[in-house]
Amino acid sequence: MTATLTAPADVATARPAHRDGNVLRWLAAYTSSMVGDSVYYIALSWAAVQTGSASQAGLVMSVSALPRAVLMLGGGVIADRLGPRRVVIGSDVVRCAAVLAVAALLFLTSPGLWPLAALAFVFGTVDAVFMPAVGALPARVTSRDQLARVQGMRGLAIRFASVVGGPLGGLGVAAGGAAAAFGLAGLLIAVSVPLLVSVRVGEVPADDKAGDSARGTAWSDLVSGLRYIRRHRVLAPLMLAIALGDLGFVGPLNVGLTLLADERGWGASGMGAVLAGFGVGAGAASLLLTVRGRLPHAGQVAAYAILAGSVAIGALAFVPSLLAAVGTAVLVGLLAGLSGAMCGALLQTQADAAYLGRVTAVSGLVSLGFAPLSMPLSAAAIGAWGTGPVFVVSAAVCGLGGVVALLVRDLRRAELPK
């Protein structure tokens, strides 16, 4: 049976999330932190390119991936033991301090690539704790029936950060170089800290804590979390559906799209238009969930959205014009945004309260650890067989996620709370 959280005072009034001051403070903190992240990546890439060679810059940009993937499961244990809000606040403080320290170092001297690589490593390490905590926090700041709406609001924040963060980072670089951009990123992340301090969170019931994290070592917590997911009738197949969906999605929409744009002669501007179409579709899905708050038959909606999205992904390689590609990308974004929000809301509502951090960590590892492996494979396969066959195979892999969701009865019948 799913444990319930002791709701904070303003959650108990059952206000819609978009009218709840507590949720809005969390959303403002999350948005500021995400915009700061976007500015940080612009600053890091610019500083790395200006300081070293292209290959060295690429190495710096990839340094964060290893600690994030290796430590993610441990980060979920920490989020469950200490509480997600405390972990998110601590993570933002560390990230802010690290970024501002590098900004000061770049302003005072030209230290080379090593502080950039160190900063990327710190970010990757902190992300391993930050991401599970961020995923577990919404269930602590609102009631369960509002989690789908909060997923939509979170999706809108992510789209806003991606649209605003790039220009802000470029403006910072233009105004004062990488040091100014890093300083701006640090300030944006810093804004999130007092907002998070003001957010009230629900607590895990004492008997639920006693059943898990309060007893045993961190290793036993990790093992029990993995065992819990494996035995859960909804979470286990949902993790498989997410893994297959992301595995077939990441390659085509990253490396594959770049190669497709080059093959068709669309150029960088054409590729940007296709990516913008995807963003518009994903934003529309987030807006739909924000307004509606809940969609019935969540398991079926997620399954059919994954299946339809896989067809749209495969179609991208065969559209006759750039305009058709943009339209298809809008559809892909809409369906991917819808399925992603449904899967995220199901994860948070189906998981027991004491396991939310670890459940989010496994989901994040599936998406950020395994799925990116498809990018070099997609690039090599396109070089050997062309874009069409690779997009079709990727679409088939993605579609398997929807098939899993439809075939497993408990997942297919899963509903969000009313």
CSV table of C-alpha atoms in Angstrom, one decimal, residues 16-387:
chain,number,residue,atom,x,y,z
A,16,PRO,CA,-4.8,23.8,-7.2
A,17,ALA,CA,-1.0,23.8,-7.5
A,18,HIS,CA,-0.9,26.8,-9.7
A,19,ARG,CA,-2.7,28.9,-7.0
A,20,ASP,CA,-0.7,27.5,-4.1
A,21,GLY,CA,1.9,29.9,-2.8
A,22,ASN,CA,4.0,27.1,-1.4
A,23,VAL,CA,4.1,25.3,-4.8
A,24,LEU,CA,4.8,28.6,-6.6
A,25,ARG,CA,7.8,29.4,-4.4
A,26,TRP,CA,9.1,25.9,-5.2
A,27,LEU,CA,8.5,26.5,-8.9
A,28,ALA,CA,10.3,29.9,-8.7
A,29,ALA,CA,13.3,28.3,-7.0
A,30,TYR,CA,13.4,25.5,-9.5
A,31,THR,CA,13.1,27.8,-12.5
A,32,SER,CA,15.9,30.1,-11.2
A,33,SER,CA,18.2,27.1,-10.7
A,34,MET,CA,17.4,25.7,-14.1
A,35,VAL,CA,18.1,29.0,-15.8
A,36,GLY,CA,21.3,29.2,-13.9
A,37,ASP,CA,22.2,25.8,-15.1
A,38,SER,CA,21.6,26.8,-18.7
A,39,VAL,CA,23.8,29.9,-18.3
A,40,TYR,CA,26.5,27.7,-16.7
A,41,TYR,CA,26.7,25.3,-19.6
A,42,ILE,CA,27.0,28.2,-22.1
A,43,ALA,CA,29.8,29.7,-19.9
A,44,LEU,CA,31.6,26.4,-19.5
A,45,SER,CA,31.5,25.6,-23.2
A,46,TRP,CA,32.7,29.1,-24.2
A,47,ALA,CA,35.5,29.1,-21.7
A,48,ALA,CA,36.6,25.6,-22.7
A,49,VAL,CA,36.7,26.4,-26.4
A,50,GLN,CA,38.6,29.7,-25.8
A,51,THR,CA,41.1,28.0,-23.5
A,52,GLY,CA,41.9,24.7,-25.3
A,53,SER,CA,41.4,22.7,-28.5
A,54,ALA,CA,38.1,21.4,-29.7
A,55,SER,CA,38.8,17.9,-28.4
A,56,GLN,CA,39.9,19.3,-25.0
A,57,ALA,CA,36.7,21.4,-24.8
A,58,GLY,CA,34.7,18.3,-25.6
A,59,LEU,CA,36.5,16.4,-22.8
A,60,VAL,CA,35.7,19.2,-20.3
A,61,MET,CA,32.1,19.2,-21.2
A,62,SER,CA,31.8,15.4,-20.7
A,63,VAL,CA,33.6,15.3,-17.3
A,64,SER,CA,30.4,15.6,-15.4
A,65,ALA,CA,28.8,12.6,-17.0
A,66,LEU,CA,30.8,9.9,-15.2
A,67,PRO,CA,30.3,10.9,-11.5
A,68,ARG,CA,26.6,11.7,-12.2
A,69,ALA,CA,26.0,8.2,-13.6
A,70,VAL,CA,28.1,6.3,-11.0
A,71,LEU,CA,26.8,8.1,-8.0
A,72,MET,CA,23.2,8.6,-8.9
A,73,LEU,CA,21.8,5.6,-7.0
A,74,GLY,CA,23.7,6.7,-3.9
A,75,GLY,CA,22.2,10.2,-4.3
A,76,GLY,CA,18.7,8.6,-4.1
A,77,VAL,CA,19.6,7.1,-0.8
A,78,ILE,CA,20.9,10.4,0.5
A,79,ALA,CA,17.7,12.2,-0.6
A,80,ASP,CA,15.5,9.6,1.2
A,81,ARG,CA,17.6,9.7,4.4
A,82,LEU,CA,18.0,13.5,4.7
A,83,GLY,CA,14.9,14.7,3.0
A,84,PRO,CA,14.8,16.1,-0.6
A,85,ARG,CA,14.4,19.8,0.3
A,86,ARG,CA,17.5,19.8,2.6
A,87,VAL,CA,19.5,18.0,-0.2
A,88,VAL,CA,18.4,20.4,-2.9
A,89,ILE,CA,19.3,23.4,-0.7
A,90,GLY,CA,22.7,22.0,0.1
A,91,SER,CA,23.3,21.1,-3.6
A,92,ASP,CA,22.4,24.6,-4.8
A,93,VAL,CA,24.7,26.1,-2.2
A,94,VAL,CA,27.7,23.9,-3.3
A,95,ARG,CA,27.0,24.6,-7.0
A,96,CYS,CA,26.7,28.3,-6.4
A,97,ALA,CA,29.9,28.5,-4.4
A,98,ALA,CA,31.8,26.4,-7.1
A,99,VAL,CA,30.6,28.6,-10.0
A,100,LEU,CA,31.3,31.9,-8.2
A,101,ALA,CA,34.8,30.6,-7.3
A,102,VAL,CA,35.7,29.8,-10.9
A,103,ALA,CA,34.2,33.1,-12.0
A,104,ALA,CA,36.5,34.9,-9.6
A,105,LEU,CA,39.5,32.8,-10.7
A,106,LEU,CA,38.8,33.6,-14.4
A,107,PHE,CA,38.4,37.3,-13.6
A,108,LEU,CA,41.7,37.5,-11.7
A,109,THR,CA,43.9,35.2,-13.9
A,110,SER,CA,44.0,32.8,-16.8
A,111,PRO,CA,44.4,29.4,-15.1
A,112,GLY,CA,43.8,27.1,-18.1
A,113,LEU,CA,41.5,24.1,-18.4
A,114,TRP,CA,42.0,22.5,-15.0
A,115,PRO,CA,39.5,24.7,-13.0
A,116,LEU,CA,36.9,24.2,-15.7
A,117,ALA,CA,37.3,20.4,-15.6
A,118,ALA,CA,37.2,20.5,-11.8
A,119,LEU,CA,34.0,22.6,-11.9
A,120,ALA,CA,32.4,20.1,-14.4
A,121,PHE,CA,33.4,17.3,-12.0
A,122,VAL,CA,31.9,19.0,-9.0
A,123,PHE,CA,28.6,19.7,-11.0
A,124,GLY,CA,28.4,16.1,-12.0
A,125,THR,CA,29.0,14.9,-8.5
A,126,VAL,CA,26.4,17.2,-7.0
A,127,ASP,CA,23.9,16.4,-9.8
A,128,ALA,CA,24.0,12.8,-8.6
A,129,VAL,CA,22.5,14.0,-5.4
A,130,PHE,CA,20.5,17.0,-6.7
A,131,MET,CA,18.5,15.2,-9.4
A,132,PRO,CA,16.9,12.5,-7.2
A,133,ALA,CA,16.1,15.1,-4.6
A,134,VAL,CA,14.5,17.4,-7.2
A,135,GLY,CA,12.4,14.6,-8.5
A,136,ALA,CA,11.2,13.6,-5.0
A,137,LEU,CA,10.5,17.1,-3.8
A,138,PRO,CA,7.2,17.8,-5.6
A,139,ALA,CA,5.4,15.0,-3.7
A,140,ARG,CA,6.4,16.8,-0.5
A,141,VAL,CA,5.1,20.3,-1.4
A,142,THR,CA,1.7,19.4,-2.8
A,143,SER,CA,-1.1,16.8,-2.5
A,144,ARG,CA,-1.0,13.7,-4.6
A,145,ASP,CA,-3.9,14.7,-6.8
A,146,GLN,CA,-1.9,17.8,-7.9
A,147,LEU,CA,1.2,16.0,-9.0
A,148,ALA,CA,0.3,15.8,-12.7
A,149,ARG,CA,-0.3,19.5,-12.7
A,150,VAL,CA,3.0,20.1,-10.9
A,151,GLN,CA,4.7,17.9,-13.6
A,152,GLY,CA,3.2,20.2,-16.2
A,153,MET,CA,4.4,23.3,-14.3
A,154,ARG,CA,7.9,21.8,-14.0
A,155,GLY,CA,7.9,21.1,-17.8
A,156,LEU,CA,7.1,24.7,-18.5
A,157,ALA,CA,9.9,25.8,-16.2
A,158,ILE,CA,12.4,23.5,-18.1
A,159,ARG,CA,11.2,25.0,-21.4
A,160,PHE,CA,11.5,28.5,-20.1
A,161,ALA,CA,15.0,27.8,-18.8
A,162,SER,CA,16.1,26.4,-22.2
A,163,VAL,CA,14.7,29.4,-24.1
A,164,VAL,CA,15.9,32.1,-21.7
A,165,GLY,CA,19.2,30.6,-20.4
A,166,GLY,CA,21.0,30.5,-23.8
A,167,PRO,CA,20.5,34.2,-24.6
A,168,LEU,CA,21.3,35.2,-21.0
A,169,GLY,CA,24.5,33.1,-21.2
A,170,GLY,CA,25.4,34.7,-24.5
A,171,LEU,CA,24.7,38.2,-23.1
A,172,GLY,CA,26.9,37.4,-20.1
A,173,VAL,CA,29.8,36.3,-22.3
A,174,ALA,CA,29.4,39.3,-24.6
A,175,ALA,CA,29.4,41.7,-21.6
A,176,GLY,CA,32.3,40.4,-19.6
A,177,GLY,CA,33.5,37.1,-21.0
A,178,ALA,CA,33.2,33.7,-19.3
A,179,ALA,CA,33.9,35.1,-15.9
A,180,ALA,CA,30.8,37.3,-16.1
A,181,ALA,CA,28.6,34.5,-17.4
A,182,PHE,CA,29.8,32.2,-14.6
A,183,GLY,CA,29.0,35.0,-12.1
A,184,LEU,CA,25.5,35.4,-13.6
A,185,ALA,CA,24.9,31.6,-13.3
A,186,GLY,CA,26.0,31.6,-9.7
A,187,LEU,CA,23.7,34.4,-8.8
A,188,LEU,CA,20.7,32.7,-10.5
A,189,ILE,CA,21.4,29.5,-8.6
A,190,ALA,CA,21.8,31.5,-5.4
A,191,VAL,CA,18.3,33.0,-5.8
A,192,SER,CA,16.8,29.5,-5.4
A,193,VAL,CA,18.2,29.0,-1.9
A,194,PRO,CA,16.1,31.5,0.1
A,195,LEU,CA,13.0,30.5,-1.9
A,196,LEU,CA,13.6,26.8,-1.0
A,197,VAL,CA,14.1,27.7,2.6
A,198,SER,CA,10.7,29.3,2.6
A,199,VAL,CA,9.0,26.2,1.1
A,200,ARG,CA,7.1,24.0,3.6
A,201,VAL,CA,7.3,20.3,3.0
A,202,GLY,CA,5.3,17.3,4.2
A,203,GLU,CA,7.1,14.6,6.2
A,204,VAL,CA,7.2,10.9,5.8
A,205,PRO,CA,5.1,9.2,8.6
A,206,ALA,CA,7.2,7.9,11.5
A,207,ASP,CA,6.1,4.3,11.0
A,208,ASP,CA,7.1,4.5,7.3
A,209,LYS,CA,10.6,5.8,8.3
A,210,ALA,CA,11.0,3.1,10.8
A,211,GLY,CA,10.4,0.5,8.2
A,212,ASP,CA,13.3,1.5,6.1
A,213,SER,CA,15.8,4.4,6.3
A,214,ALA,CA,15.8,4.8,10.0
A,215,ARG,CA,17.2,1.2,10.3
A,216,GLY,CA,20.2,-0.1,8.4
A,217,THR,CA,23.1,1.1,6.5
A,218,ALA,CA,23.2,3.2,3.3
A,219,TRP,CA,24.0,0.1,1.4
A,220,SER,CA,21.1,-1.8,2.8
A,221,ASP,CA,18.9,1.2,1.9
A,222,LEU,CA,20.1,1.0,-1.7
A,223,VAL,CA,19.5,-2.7,-1.9
A,224,SER,CA,16.1,-2.5,-0.4
A,225,GLY,CA,15.2,0.4,-2.8
A,226,LEU,CA,16.2,-1.7,-5.8
A,227,ARG,CA,14.3,-4.7,-4.4
A,228,TYR,CA,11.3,-2.6,-3.8
A,229,ILE,CA,11.2,-1.3,-7.4
A,230,ARG,CA,11.8,-4.8,-8.8
A,231,ARG,CA,8.8,-6.3,-6.9
A,232,HIS,CA,6.5,-3.4,-7.5
A,233,ARG,CA,3.7,-4.2,-10.1
A,234,VAL,CA,3.7,-0.7,-11.6
A,235,LEU,CA,7.1,0.7,-11.0
A,236,ALA,CA,9.1,-2.2,-12.4
A,237,PRO,CA,7.4,-2.3,-15.8
A,238,LEU,CA,7.3,1.5,-15.9
A,239,MET,CA,11.1,1.7,-15.5
A,240,LEU,CA,11.4,-0.7,-18.4
A,241,ALA,CA,9.0,1.4,-20.5
A,242,ILE,CA,11.0,4.6,-19.7
A,243,ALA,CA,14.3,2.9,-20.5
A,244,LEU,CA,13.1,1.7,-23.9
A,245,GLY,CA,11.4,4.9,-24.7
A,246,ASP,CA,14.5,7.0,-23.9
A,247,LEU,CA,16.9,4.6,-25.6
A,248,GLY,CA,15.0,5.0,-28.9
A,249,PHE,CA,14.4,8.7,-28.5
A,250,VAL,CA,17.8,10.2,-27.4
A,251,GLY,CA,19.9,9.1,-30.4
A,252,PRO,CA,17.6,10.4,-33.2
A,253,LEU,CA,16.8,13.6,-31.4
A,254,ASN,CA,20.4,14.4,-30.7
A,255,VAL,CA,23.1,13.0,-33.0
A,256,GLY,CA,20.7,11.7,-35.6
A,257,LEU,CA,19.0,15.1,-36.1
A,258,THR,CA,22.3,16.8,-36.7
A,259,LEU,CA,23.3,14.3,-39.3
A,260,LEU,CA,19.8,14.4,-40.9
A,261,ALA,CA,19.9,18.2,-41.2
A,262,ASP,CA,23.4,18.0,-42.8
A,263,GLU,CA,22.2,15.2,-45.2
A,264,ARG,CA,19.1,17.2,-46.3
A,265,GLY,CA,20.9,20.5,-46.6
A,266,TRP,CA,18.8,22.2,-43.9
A,267,GLY,CA,21.9,23.7,-42.2
A,268,ALA,CA,22.2,24.8,-38.7
A,269,SER,CA,19.2,27.2,-38.9
A,270,GLY,CA,17.0,24.3,-40.2
A,271,MET,CA,18.1,22.1,-37.4
A,272,GLY,CA,17.4,24.9,-34.9
A,273,ALA,CA,13.9,25.2,-36.4
A,274,VAL,CA,13.3,21.5,-35.9
A,275,LEU,CA,14.5,21.7,-32.3
A,276,ALA,CA,12.3,24.7,-31.8
A,277,GLY,CA,9.3,22.7,-33.1
A,278,PHE,CA,10.1,20.0,-30.6
A,279,GLY,CA,10.3,22.6,-27.8
A,280,VAL,CA,6.9,24.1,-28.8
A,281,GLY,CA,5.3,20.6,-28.7
A,282,ALA,CA,6.8,19.7,-25.4
A,283,GLY,CA,5.7,23.1,-24.0
A,284,ALA,CA,2.2,22.6,-25.2
A,285,ALA,CA,2.0,19.2,-23.4
A,286,SER,CA,3.2,20.8,-20.2
A,287,LEU,CA,0.7,23.6,-20.5
A,288,LEU,CA,-2.1,21.1,-21.1
A,289,LEU,CA,-1.2,19.3,-17.8
A,290,THR,CA,-0.9,22.6,-16.0
A,291,VAL,CA,-4.4,23.6,-17.0
A,292,ARG,CA,-6.1,20.3,-16.7
A,293,GLY,CA,-4.3,19.1,-13.7
A,294,ARG,CA,-5.1,15.4,-14.2
A,295,LEU,CA,-5.7,13.1,-17.2
A,296,PRO,CA,-7.7,9.9,-16.7
A,297,HIS,CA,-6.3,6.5,-17.6
A,298,ALA,CA,-2.7,7.7,-17.0
A,299,GLY,CA,-1.1,4.3,-17.8
A,300,GLN,CA,-2.9,4.0,-21.1
A,301,VAL,CA,-2.2,7.7,-22.0
A,302,ALA,CA,1.5,7.1,-21.4
A,303,ALA,CA,1.6,3.9,-23.4
A,304,TYR,CA,-0.3,5.3,-26.5
A,305,ALA,CA,1.8,8.6,-26.3
A,306,ILE,CA,5.0,6.5,-26.4
A,307,LEU,CA,3.7,4.4,-29.3
A,308,ALA,CA,2.5,7.4,-31.4
A,309,GLY,CA,5.7,9.3,-30.6
A,310,SER,CA,7.8,6.4,-31.9
A,311,VAL,CA,5.9,6.6,-35.2
A,312,ALA,CA,6.6,10.3,-35.4
A,313,ILE,CA,10.3,9.8,-34.6
A,314,GLY,CA,10.6,7.3,-37.5
A,315,ALA,CA,8.7,9.6,-39.8
A,316,LEU,CA,11.3,12.4,-39.3
A,317,ALA,CA,13.8,10.7,-41.5
A,318,PHE,CA,11.3,10.6,-44.4
A,319,VAL,CA,9.6,13.9,-44.4
A,320,PRO,CA,9.8,15.7,-47.8
A,321,SER,CA,10.6,19.2,-46.6
A,322,LEU,CA,11.9,21.3,-43.7
A,323,LEU,CA,8.4,22.6,-42.9
A,324,ALA,CA,7.1,19.0,-42.6
A,325,ALA,CA,10.1,18.2,-40.4
A,326,VAL,CA,9.2,21.1,-38.1
A,327,GLY,CA,5.6,20.0,-37.9
A,328,THR,CA,6.6,16.4,-37.2
A,329,ALA,CA,9.0,17.6,-34.4
A,330,VAL,CA,6.1,19.5,-32.8
A,331,LEU,CA,4.2,16.3,-32.7
A,332,VAL,CA,7.2,14.4,-31.3
A,333,GLY,CA,7.6,17.1,-28.6
A,334,LEU,CA,3.9,17.0,-27.7
A,335,LEU,CA,3.8,13.2,-27.4
A,336,ALA,CA,7.1,12.9,-25.6
A,337,GLY,CA,6.2,15.7,-23.2
A,338,LEU,CA,2.8,14.0,-22.5
A,339,SER,CA,4.3,10.6,-21.9
A,340,GLY,CA,7.1,11.9,-19.9
A,341,ALA,CA,4.8,13.9,-17.6
A,342,MET,CA,2.5,10.9,-17.2
A,343,CYS,CA,5.4,8.6,-16.4
A,344,GLY,CA,6.8,11.1,-13.9
A,345,ALA,CA,3.5,11.6,-12.1
A,346,LEU,CA,3.0,7.8,-11.9
A,347,LEU,CA,6.4,7.3,-10.4
A,348,GLN,CA,5.7,9.8,-7.7
A,349,THR,CA,2.2,8.7,-6.9
A,350,GLN,CA,2.8,4.9,-7.0
A,351,ALA,CA,6.0,5.0,-4.9
A,352,ASP,CA,5.9,4.8,-1.2
A,353,ALA,CA,7.0,8.1,0.4
A,354,ALA,CA,10.2,6.7,2.0
A,355,TYR,CA,11.4,5.4,-1.4
A,356,LEU,CA,10.8,8.5,-3.6
A,357,GLY,CA,14.5,9.5,-3.8
A,358,ARG,CA,15.7,6.1,-4.8
A,359,VAL,CA,12.8,5.6,-7.3
A,360,THR,CA,13.7,9.0,-8.9
A,361,ALA,CA,17.4,8.0,-8.9
A,362,VAL,CA,16.8,4.8,-10.8
A,363,SER,CA,14.6,6.7,-13.3
A,364,GLY,CA,17.3,9.3,-13.7
A,365,LEU,CA,20.0,6.7,-14.2
A,366,VAL,CA,17.9,5.0,-16.9
A,367,SER,CA,17.4,8.3,-18.7
A,368,LEU,CA,20.8,9.9,-18.2
A,369,GLY,CA,23.0,6.9,-17.8
A,370,PHE,CA,21.9,4.3,-20.3
A,371,ALA,CA,20.0,6.3,-22.9
A,372,PRO,CA,23.0,8.5,-23.9
A,373,LEU,CA,24.8,5.4,-24.9
A,374,SER,CA,22.6,5.3,-28.0
A,375,MET,CA,24.2,8.6,-29.3
A,376,PRO,CA,27.6,7.2,-30.5
A,377,LEU,CA,25.8,4.0,-31.7
A,378,SER,CA,23.3,6.0,-33.7
A,379,ALA,CA,26.1,8.1,-35.2
A,380,ALA,CA,28.1,5.0,-36.2
A,381,ALA,CA,25.0,3.2,-37.6
A,382,ILE,CA,24.0,6.3,-39.6
A,383,GLY,CA,27.4,6.3,-41.1
A,384,ALA,CA,27.1,2.7,-42.1
A,385,TRP,CA,23.4,2.5,-43.2
A,386,GLY,CA,22.1,6.0,-43.5
A,387,THR,CA,19.5,8.0,-41.5
